[in-house]
GROMACS .gro file of C-alpha atoms in nm:
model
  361
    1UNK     CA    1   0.935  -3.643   1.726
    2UNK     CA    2   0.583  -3.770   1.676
    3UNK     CA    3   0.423  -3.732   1.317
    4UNK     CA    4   0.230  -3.423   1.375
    5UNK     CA    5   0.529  -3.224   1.469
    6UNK     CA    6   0.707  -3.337   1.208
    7UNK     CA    7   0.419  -3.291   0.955
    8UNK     CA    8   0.400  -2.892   1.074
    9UNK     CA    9   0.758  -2.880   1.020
   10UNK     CA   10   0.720  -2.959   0.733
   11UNK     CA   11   0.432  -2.735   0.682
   12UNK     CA   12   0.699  -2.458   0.813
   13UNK     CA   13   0.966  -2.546   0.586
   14UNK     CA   14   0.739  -2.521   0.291
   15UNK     CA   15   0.603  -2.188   0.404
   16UNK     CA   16   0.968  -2.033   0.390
   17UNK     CA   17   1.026  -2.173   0.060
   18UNK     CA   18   0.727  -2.058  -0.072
   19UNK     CA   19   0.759  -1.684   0.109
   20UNK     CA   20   1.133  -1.735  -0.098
   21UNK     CA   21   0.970  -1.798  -0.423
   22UNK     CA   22   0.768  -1.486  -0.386
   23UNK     CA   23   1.017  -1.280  -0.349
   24UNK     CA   24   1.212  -1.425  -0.635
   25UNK     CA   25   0.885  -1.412  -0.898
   26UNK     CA   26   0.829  -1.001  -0.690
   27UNK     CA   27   1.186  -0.916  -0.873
   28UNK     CA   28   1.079  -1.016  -1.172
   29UNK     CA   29   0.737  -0.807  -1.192
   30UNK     CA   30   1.008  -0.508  -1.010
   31UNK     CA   31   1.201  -0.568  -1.315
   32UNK     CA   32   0.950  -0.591  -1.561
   33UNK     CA   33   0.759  -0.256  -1.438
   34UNK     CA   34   1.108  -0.082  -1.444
   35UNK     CA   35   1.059  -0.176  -1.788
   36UNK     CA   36   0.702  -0.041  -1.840
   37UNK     CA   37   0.869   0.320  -1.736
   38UNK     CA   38   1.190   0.269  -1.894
   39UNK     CA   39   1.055   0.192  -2.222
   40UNK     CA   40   0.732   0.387  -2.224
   41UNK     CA   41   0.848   0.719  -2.422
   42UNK     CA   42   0.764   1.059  -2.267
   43UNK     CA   43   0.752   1.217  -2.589
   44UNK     CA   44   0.426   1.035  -2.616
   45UNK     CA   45   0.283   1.132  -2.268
   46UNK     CA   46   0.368   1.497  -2.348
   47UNK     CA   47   0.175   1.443  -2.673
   48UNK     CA   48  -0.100   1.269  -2.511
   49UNK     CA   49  -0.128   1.481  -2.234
   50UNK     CA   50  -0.165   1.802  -2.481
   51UNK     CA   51  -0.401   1.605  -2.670
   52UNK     CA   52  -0.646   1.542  -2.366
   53UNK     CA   53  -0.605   1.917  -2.226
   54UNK     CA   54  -0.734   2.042  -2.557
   55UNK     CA   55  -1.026   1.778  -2.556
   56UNK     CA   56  -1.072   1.769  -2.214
   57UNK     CA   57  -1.471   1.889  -2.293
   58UNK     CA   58  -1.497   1.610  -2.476
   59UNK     CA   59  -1.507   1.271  -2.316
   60UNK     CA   60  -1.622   1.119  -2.600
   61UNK     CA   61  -1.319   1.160  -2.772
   62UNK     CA   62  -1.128   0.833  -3.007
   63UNK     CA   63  -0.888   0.634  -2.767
   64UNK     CA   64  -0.512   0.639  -2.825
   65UNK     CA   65  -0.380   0.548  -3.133
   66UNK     CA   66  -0.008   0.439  -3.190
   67UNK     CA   67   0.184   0.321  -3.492
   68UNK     CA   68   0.348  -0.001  -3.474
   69UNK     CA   69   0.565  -0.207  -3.780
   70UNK     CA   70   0.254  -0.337  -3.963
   71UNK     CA   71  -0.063  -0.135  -3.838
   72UNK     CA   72  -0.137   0.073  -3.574
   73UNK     CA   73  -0.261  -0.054  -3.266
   74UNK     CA   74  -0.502   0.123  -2.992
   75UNK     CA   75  -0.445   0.184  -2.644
   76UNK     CA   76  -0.765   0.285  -2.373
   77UNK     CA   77  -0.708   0.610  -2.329
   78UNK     CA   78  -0.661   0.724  -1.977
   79UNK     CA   79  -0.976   0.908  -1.791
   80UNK     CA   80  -0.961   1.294  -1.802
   81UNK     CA   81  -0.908   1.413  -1.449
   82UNK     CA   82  -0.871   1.776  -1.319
   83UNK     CA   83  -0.893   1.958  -1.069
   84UNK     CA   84  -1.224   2.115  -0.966
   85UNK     CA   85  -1.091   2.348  -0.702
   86UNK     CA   86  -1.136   2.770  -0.829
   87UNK     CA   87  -0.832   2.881  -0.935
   88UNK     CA   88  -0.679   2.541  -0.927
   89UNK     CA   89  -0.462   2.387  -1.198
   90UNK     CA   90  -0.640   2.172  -1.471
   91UNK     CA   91  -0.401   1.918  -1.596
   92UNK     CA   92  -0.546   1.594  -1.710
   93UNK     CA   93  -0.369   1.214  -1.629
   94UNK     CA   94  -0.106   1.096  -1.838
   95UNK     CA   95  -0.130   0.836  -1.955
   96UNK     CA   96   0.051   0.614  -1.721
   97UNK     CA   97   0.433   0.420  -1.673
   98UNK     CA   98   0.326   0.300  -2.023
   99UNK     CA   99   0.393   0.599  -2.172
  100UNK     CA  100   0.122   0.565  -2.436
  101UNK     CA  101   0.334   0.312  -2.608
  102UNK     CA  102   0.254  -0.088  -2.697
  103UNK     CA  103   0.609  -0.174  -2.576
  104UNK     CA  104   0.539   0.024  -2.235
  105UNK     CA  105   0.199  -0.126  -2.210
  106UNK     CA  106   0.335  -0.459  -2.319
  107UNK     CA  107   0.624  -0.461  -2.009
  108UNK     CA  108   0.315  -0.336  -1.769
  109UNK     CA  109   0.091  -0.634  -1.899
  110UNK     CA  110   0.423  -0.850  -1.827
  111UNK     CA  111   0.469  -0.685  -1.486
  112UNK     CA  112   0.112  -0.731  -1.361
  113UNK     CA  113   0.131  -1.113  -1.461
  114UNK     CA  114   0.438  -1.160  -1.265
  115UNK     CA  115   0.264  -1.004  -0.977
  116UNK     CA  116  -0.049  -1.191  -0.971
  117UNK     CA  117   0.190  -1.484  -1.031
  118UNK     CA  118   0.405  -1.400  -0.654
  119UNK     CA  119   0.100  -1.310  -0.483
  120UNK     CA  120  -0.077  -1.645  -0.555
  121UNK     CA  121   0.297  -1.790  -0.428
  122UNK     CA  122   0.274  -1.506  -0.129
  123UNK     CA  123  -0.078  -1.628  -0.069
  124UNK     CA  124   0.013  -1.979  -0.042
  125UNK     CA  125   0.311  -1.933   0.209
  126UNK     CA  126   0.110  -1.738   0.471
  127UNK     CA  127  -0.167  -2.016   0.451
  128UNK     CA  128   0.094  -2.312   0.495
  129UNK     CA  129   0.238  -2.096   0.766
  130UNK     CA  130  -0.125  -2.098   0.900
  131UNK     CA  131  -0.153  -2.444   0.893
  132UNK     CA  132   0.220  -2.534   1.039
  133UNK     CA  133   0.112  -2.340   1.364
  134UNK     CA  134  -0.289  -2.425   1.330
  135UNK     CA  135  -0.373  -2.076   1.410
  136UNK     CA  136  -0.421  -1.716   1.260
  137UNK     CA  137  -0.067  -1.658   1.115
  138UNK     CA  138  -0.075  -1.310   1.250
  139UNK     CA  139   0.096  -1.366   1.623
  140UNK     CA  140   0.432  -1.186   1.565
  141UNK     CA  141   0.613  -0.986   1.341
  142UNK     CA  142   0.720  -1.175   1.082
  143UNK     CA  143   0.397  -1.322   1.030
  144UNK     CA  144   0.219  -0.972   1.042
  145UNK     CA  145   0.467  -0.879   0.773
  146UNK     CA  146   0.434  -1.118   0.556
  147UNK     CA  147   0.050  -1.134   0.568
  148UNK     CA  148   0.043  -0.743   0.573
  149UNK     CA  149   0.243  -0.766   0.228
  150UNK     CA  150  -0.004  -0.997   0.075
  151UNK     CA  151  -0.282  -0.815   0.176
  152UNK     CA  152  -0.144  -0.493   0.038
  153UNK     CA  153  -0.105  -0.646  -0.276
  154UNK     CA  154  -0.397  -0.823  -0.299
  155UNK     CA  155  -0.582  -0.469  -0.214
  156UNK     CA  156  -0.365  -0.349  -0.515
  157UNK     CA  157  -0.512  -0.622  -0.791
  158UNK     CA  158  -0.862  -0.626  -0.650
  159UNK     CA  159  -0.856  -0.239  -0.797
  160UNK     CA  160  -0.689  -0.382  -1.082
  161UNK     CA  161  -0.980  -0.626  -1.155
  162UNK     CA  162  -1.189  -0.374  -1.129
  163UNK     CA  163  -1.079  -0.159  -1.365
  164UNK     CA  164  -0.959   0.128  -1.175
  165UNK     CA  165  -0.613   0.337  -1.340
  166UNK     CA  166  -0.379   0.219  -1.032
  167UNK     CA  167  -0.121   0.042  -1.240
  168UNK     CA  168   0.109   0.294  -1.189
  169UNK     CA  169   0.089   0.238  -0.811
  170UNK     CA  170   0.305  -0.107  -0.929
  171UNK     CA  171   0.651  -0.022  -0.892
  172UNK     CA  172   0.694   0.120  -0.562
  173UNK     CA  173   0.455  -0.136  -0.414
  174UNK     CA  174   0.628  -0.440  -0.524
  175UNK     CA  175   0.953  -0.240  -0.458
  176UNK     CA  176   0.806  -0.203  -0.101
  177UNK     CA  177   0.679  -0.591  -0.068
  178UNK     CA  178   1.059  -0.678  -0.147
  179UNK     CA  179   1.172  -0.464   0.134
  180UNK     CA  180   0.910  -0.589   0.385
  181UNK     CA  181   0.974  -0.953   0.264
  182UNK     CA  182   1.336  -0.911   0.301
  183UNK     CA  183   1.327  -0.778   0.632
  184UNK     CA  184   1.101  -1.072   0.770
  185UNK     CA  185   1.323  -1.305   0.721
  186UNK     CA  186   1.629  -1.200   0.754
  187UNK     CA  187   1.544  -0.974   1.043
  188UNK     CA  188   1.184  -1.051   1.212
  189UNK     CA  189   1.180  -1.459   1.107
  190UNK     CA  190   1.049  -1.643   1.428
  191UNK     CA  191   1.026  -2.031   1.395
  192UNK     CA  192   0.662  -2.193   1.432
  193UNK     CA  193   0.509  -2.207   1.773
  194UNK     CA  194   0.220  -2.154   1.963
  195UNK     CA  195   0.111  -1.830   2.130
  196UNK     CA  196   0.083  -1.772   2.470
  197UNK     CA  197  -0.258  -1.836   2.639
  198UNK     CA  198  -0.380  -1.450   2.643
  199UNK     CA  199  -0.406  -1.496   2.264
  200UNK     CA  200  -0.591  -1.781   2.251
  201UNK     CA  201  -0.917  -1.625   2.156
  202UNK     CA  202  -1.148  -1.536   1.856
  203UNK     CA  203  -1.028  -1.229   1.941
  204UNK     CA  204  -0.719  -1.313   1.737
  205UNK     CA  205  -0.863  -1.342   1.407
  206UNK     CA  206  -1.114  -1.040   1.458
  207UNK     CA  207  -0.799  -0.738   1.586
  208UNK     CA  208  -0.524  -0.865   1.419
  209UNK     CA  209  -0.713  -0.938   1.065
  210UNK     CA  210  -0.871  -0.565   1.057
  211UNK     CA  211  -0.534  -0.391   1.173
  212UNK     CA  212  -0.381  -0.589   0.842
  213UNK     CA  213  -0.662  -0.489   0.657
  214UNK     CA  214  -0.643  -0.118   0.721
  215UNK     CA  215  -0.283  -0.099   0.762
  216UNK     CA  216  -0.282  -0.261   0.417
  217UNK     CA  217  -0.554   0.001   0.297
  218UNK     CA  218  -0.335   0.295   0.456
  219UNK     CA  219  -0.020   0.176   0.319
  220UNK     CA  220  -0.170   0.210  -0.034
  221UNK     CA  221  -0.322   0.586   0.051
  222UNK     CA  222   0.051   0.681   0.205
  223UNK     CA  223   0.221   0.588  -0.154
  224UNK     CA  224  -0.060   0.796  -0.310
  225UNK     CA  225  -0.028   1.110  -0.081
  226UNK     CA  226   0.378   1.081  -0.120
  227UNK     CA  227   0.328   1.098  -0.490
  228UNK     CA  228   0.083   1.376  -0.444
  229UNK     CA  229   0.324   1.581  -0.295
  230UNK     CA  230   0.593   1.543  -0.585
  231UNK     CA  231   0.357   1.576  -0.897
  232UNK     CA  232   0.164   1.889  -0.734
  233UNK     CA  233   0.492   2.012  -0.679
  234UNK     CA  234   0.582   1.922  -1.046
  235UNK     CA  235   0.282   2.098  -1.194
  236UNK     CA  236   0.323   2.401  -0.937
  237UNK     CA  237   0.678   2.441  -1.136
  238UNK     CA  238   0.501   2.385  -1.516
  239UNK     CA  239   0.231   2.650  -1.411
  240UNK     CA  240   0.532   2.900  -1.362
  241UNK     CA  241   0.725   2.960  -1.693
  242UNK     CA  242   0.924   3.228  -1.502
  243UNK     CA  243   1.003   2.978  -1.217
  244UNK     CA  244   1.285   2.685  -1.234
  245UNK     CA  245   1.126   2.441  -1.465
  246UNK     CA  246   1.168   2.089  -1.385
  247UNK     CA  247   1.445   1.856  -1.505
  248UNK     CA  248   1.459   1.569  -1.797
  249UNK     CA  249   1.436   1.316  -1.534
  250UNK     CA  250   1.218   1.449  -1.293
  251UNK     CA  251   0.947   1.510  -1.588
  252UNK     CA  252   1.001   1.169  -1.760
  253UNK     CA  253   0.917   1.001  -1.428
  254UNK     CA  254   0.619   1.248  -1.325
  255UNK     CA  255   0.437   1.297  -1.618
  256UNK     CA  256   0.382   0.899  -1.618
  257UNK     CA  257   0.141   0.922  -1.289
  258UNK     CA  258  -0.204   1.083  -1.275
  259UNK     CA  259  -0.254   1.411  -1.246
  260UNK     CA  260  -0.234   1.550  -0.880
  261UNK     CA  261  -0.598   1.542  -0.854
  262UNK     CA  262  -0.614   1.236  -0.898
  263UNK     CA  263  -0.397   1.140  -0.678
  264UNK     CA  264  -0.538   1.367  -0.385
  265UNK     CA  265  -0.840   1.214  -0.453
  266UNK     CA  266  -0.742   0.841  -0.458
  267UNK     CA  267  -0.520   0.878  -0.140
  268UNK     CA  268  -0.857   1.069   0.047
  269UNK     CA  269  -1.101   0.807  -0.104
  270UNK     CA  270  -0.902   0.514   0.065
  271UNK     CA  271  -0.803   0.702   0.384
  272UNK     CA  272  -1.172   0.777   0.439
  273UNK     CA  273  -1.304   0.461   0.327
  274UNK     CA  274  -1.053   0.252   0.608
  275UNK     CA  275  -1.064   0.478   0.863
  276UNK     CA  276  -1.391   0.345   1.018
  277UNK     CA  277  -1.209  -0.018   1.055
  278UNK     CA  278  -0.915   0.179   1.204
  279UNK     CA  279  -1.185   0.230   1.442
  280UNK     CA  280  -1.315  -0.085   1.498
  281UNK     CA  281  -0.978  -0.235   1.514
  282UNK     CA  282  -0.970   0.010   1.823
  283UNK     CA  283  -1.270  -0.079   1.989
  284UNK     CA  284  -1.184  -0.498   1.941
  285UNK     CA  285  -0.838  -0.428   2.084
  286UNK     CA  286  -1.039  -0.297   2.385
  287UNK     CA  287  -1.255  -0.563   2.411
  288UNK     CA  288  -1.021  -0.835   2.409
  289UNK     CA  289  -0.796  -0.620   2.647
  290UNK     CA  290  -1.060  -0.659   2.877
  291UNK     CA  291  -1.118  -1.039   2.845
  292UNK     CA  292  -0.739  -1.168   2.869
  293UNK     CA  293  -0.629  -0.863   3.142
  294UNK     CA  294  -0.964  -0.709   3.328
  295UNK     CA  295  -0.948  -0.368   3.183
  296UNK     CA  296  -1.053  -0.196   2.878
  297UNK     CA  297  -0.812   0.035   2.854
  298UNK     CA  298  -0.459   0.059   3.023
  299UNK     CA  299  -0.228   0.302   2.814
  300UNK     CA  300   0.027   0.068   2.731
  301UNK     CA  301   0.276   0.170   2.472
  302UNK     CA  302   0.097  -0.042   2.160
  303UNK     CA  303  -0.256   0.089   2.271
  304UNK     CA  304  -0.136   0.489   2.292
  305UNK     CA  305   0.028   0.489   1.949
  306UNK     CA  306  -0.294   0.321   1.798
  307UNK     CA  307  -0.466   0.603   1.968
  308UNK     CA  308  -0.213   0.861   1.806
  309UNK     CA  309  -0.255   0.735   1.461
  310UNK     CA  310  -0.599   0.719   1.484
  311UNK     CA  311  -0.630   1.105   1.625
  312UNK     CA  312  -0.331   1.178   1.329
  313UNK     CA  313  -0.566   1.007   1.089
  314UNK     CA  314  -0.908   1.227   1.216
  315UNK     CA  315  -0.672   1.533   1.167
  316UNK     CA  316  -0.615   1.429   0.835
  317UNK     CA  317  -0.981   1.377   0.769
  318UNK     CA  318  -1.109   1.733   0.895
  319UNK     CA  319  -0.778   1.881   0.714
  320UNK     CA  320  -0.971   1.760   0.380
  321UNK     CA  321  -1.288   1.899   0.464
  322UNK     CA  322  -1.100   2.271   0.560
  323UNK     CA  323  -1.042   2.501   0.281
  324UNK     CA  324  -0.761   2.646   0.379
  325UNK     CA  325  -0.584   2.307   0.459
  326UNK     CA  326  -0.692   2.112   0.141
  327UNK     CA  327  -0.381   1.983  -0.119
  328UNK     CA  328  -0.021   1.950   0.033
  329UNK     CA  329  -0.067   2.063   0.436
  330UNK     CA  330  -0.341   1.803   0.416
  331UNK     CA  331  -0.117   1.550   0.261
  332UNK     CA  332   0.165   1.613   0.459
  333UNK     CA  333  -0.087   1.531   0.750
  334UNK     CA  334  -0.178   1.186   0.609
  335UNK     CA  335   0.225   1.127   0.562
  336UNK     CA  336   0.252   1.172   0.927
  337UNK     CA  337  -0.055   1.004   0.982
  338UNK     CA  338   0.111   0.670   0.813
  339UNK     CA  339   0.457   0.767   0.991
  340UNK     CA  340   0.261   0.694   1.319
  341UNK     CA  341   0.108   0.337   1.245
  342UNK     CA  342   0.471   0.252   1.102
  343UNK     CA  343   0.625   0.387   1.414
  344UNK     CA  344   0.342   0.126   1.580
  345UNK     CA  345   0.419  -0.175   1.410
  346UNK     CA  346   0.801  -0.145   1.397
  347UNK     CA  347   0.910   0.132   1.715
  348UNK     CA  348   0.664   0.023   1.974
  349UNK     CA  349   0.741  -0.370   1.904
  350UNK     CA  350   1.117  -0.333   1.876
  351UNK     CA  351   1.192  -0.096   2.097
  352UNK     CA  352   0.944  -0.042   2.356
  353UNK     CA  353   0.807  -0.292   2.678
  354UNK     CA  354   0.457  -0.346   2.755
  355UNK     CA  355   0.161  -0.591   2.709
  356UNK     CA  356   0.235  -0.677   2.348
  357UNK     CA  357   0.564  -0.734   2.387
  358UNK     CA  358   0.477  -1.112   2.500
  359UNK     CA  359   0.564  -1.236   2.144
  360UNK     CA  360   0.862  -1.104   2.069
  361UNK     CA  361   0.967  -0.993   1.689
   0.00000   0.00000   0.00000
């Protein structure tokens, strides 16, 4: 073995143990933003909550204030969010996992810490894998998984750093992360090697990087829309004192997210905003399609279901601009939307042949 295979072995090695330490730092933040809902009290969001409904014309209003042993500390208080739809509910966000609470808010401070801590270690495994292969380290599955994690959660503290509410967004991502991590390597890991010569090309880094990027982007809008669809349905039941009112549990988890509005809106906002690079990834696909195999287009398996998620995604799009499909038929829409580009990834790779099958899981 000459030196420069064994120095990208080494390279390789390093990348796993690095990808390991992730995951190990990823279940502490998990365990830490268990702690952030745990320990948040929903006394406080119902408190809160009634607080900002009967202030909700005045933004102005004093942030949250909360008694601890020795003083009394203060919280931001959350932005007041409705919905501006006629005849729509108006409930304003709670005010988050924290539960209004400096022990909730403490565990969340704790929890994002952790995170930024396994991303950095996340960050730094995908770019000694990177260096191991000297190449994009996109050019199988476990590679796309493990970059499409970091990418997600790098999406996730970039709207952290700037200040947008998306901290509750926390738990299932990193709970998600730890699934897709887990599955790389125990299911998808492929050792180092080079690609075939079709994918030697610029090509590589242009298609793969923007399908990460807005499969990344996506991912984040699907959690959104799939908590949409449980807190609408959660307000739906508090708008009806005649109806079945919700449980202890179910309203001690709910109350913690934004309002439904919110949600709607966040999970539109970042569907819309990635959708054009959805398209470009399209149109790159095509065009290096067209320099490795002579054709543009030749409905292979990988190229139809990009098609289908796109035209699921469009659906989605005008759905949001229709009145009468606006709220849950248009979210249910973007959940199938996101079913398709999963069903991409994971179904076409796994379990059907074509072009793209060339580099196996």
């Amino acid at each position: 073995m000459n030196i420069a295979a064994a120095a990208n072995e080494t390279l390789a090695h390093n990348s796993n143990l690095l990808v390991y330490s992730a995951m190990a730092v990823y279940t502490l933040a998990f365990i830490a933003h268990m702690a952030e809902w745990v320990f948040g009290s929903r006394s406080k969001v119902g408190r809160t909550a009634a607080a900002l409904t009967a202030q909700a014309k005045a933004p102005a209003a004093a942030a949250v204030q909360v008694a601890k042993q020795g003083g009394t500390a203060v919280l931001e208080r959350p932005k007041i969010i409705t919905k501006a739809a006629v005849g729509s509910r108006d409930v304003p966000d709670g005010p988050g996992a924290a539960g209004g609470t400096e022990k909730g808010d403490l565990y969340g401070r704790i929890a994002v810490s952790l995170t930024v801590l396994a991303w950095a270690l996340h960050v730094g495994g995908v770019v000694t894998r990177a260096l191991s292969v000297q190449r994009a380290p996109w050019g199988n599955m476990y590679e796309f998984s493990t970059t499409f994690a970091a990418v997600a959660v790098g999406l996730y503290l970039l709207l952290l750093a700037l200040k947008k509410n998306v901290r509750w967004i926390g738990l299932p991502l990193v709970t998600t992360v730890l699934l897709d991590l887990g599955l790389a390597i125990s299911v998808l890991y492929t050792a180092s090697d080079q690609l075939v010569p079709a994918l030697h090309s610029y090509w590589l880094w242009i298609h793969v990087s923007c399908a990460i990027l807005s499969g990344a982007a996506l991912y984040l809008g699907a959690v959104a829309t799939l908590l949409f669809l449980f807190r609408d349905r959660h307000e739906a039941k508090l708008a009806d004192p005649a109806g079945p009112q919700p449980g202890a549990f179910a309203t001690s988890v709910l109350e913690r997210l934004p309002s439904a509005a919110s949600l709607d809106k966040f999970a539109y906002r970042i569907n819309a905003t990635v959708f054009p690079l959805w398209t470009f990834t399209i149109i790159a696909g095509a065009i290096w399609a067209e320099a490795a195999w002579g054709r543009y287009w030749g409905w292979d398996p990988k190229e139809v279901w990009t098609f289908i998620t796109w035209v699921a995604y469009a659906c989605y799009l005008h759905a949001r601009a229709t009145a009468g499909w606006k709220g849950r038929k248009a979210a249910w829409l973007g959940v199938i939307a996101f079913a398709c580009y999963l069903f991409n990834y994971f179904g076409v790779n796994i379990f059907v042949t074509g072009l793209h099958s060339y580099a196996g899981v």
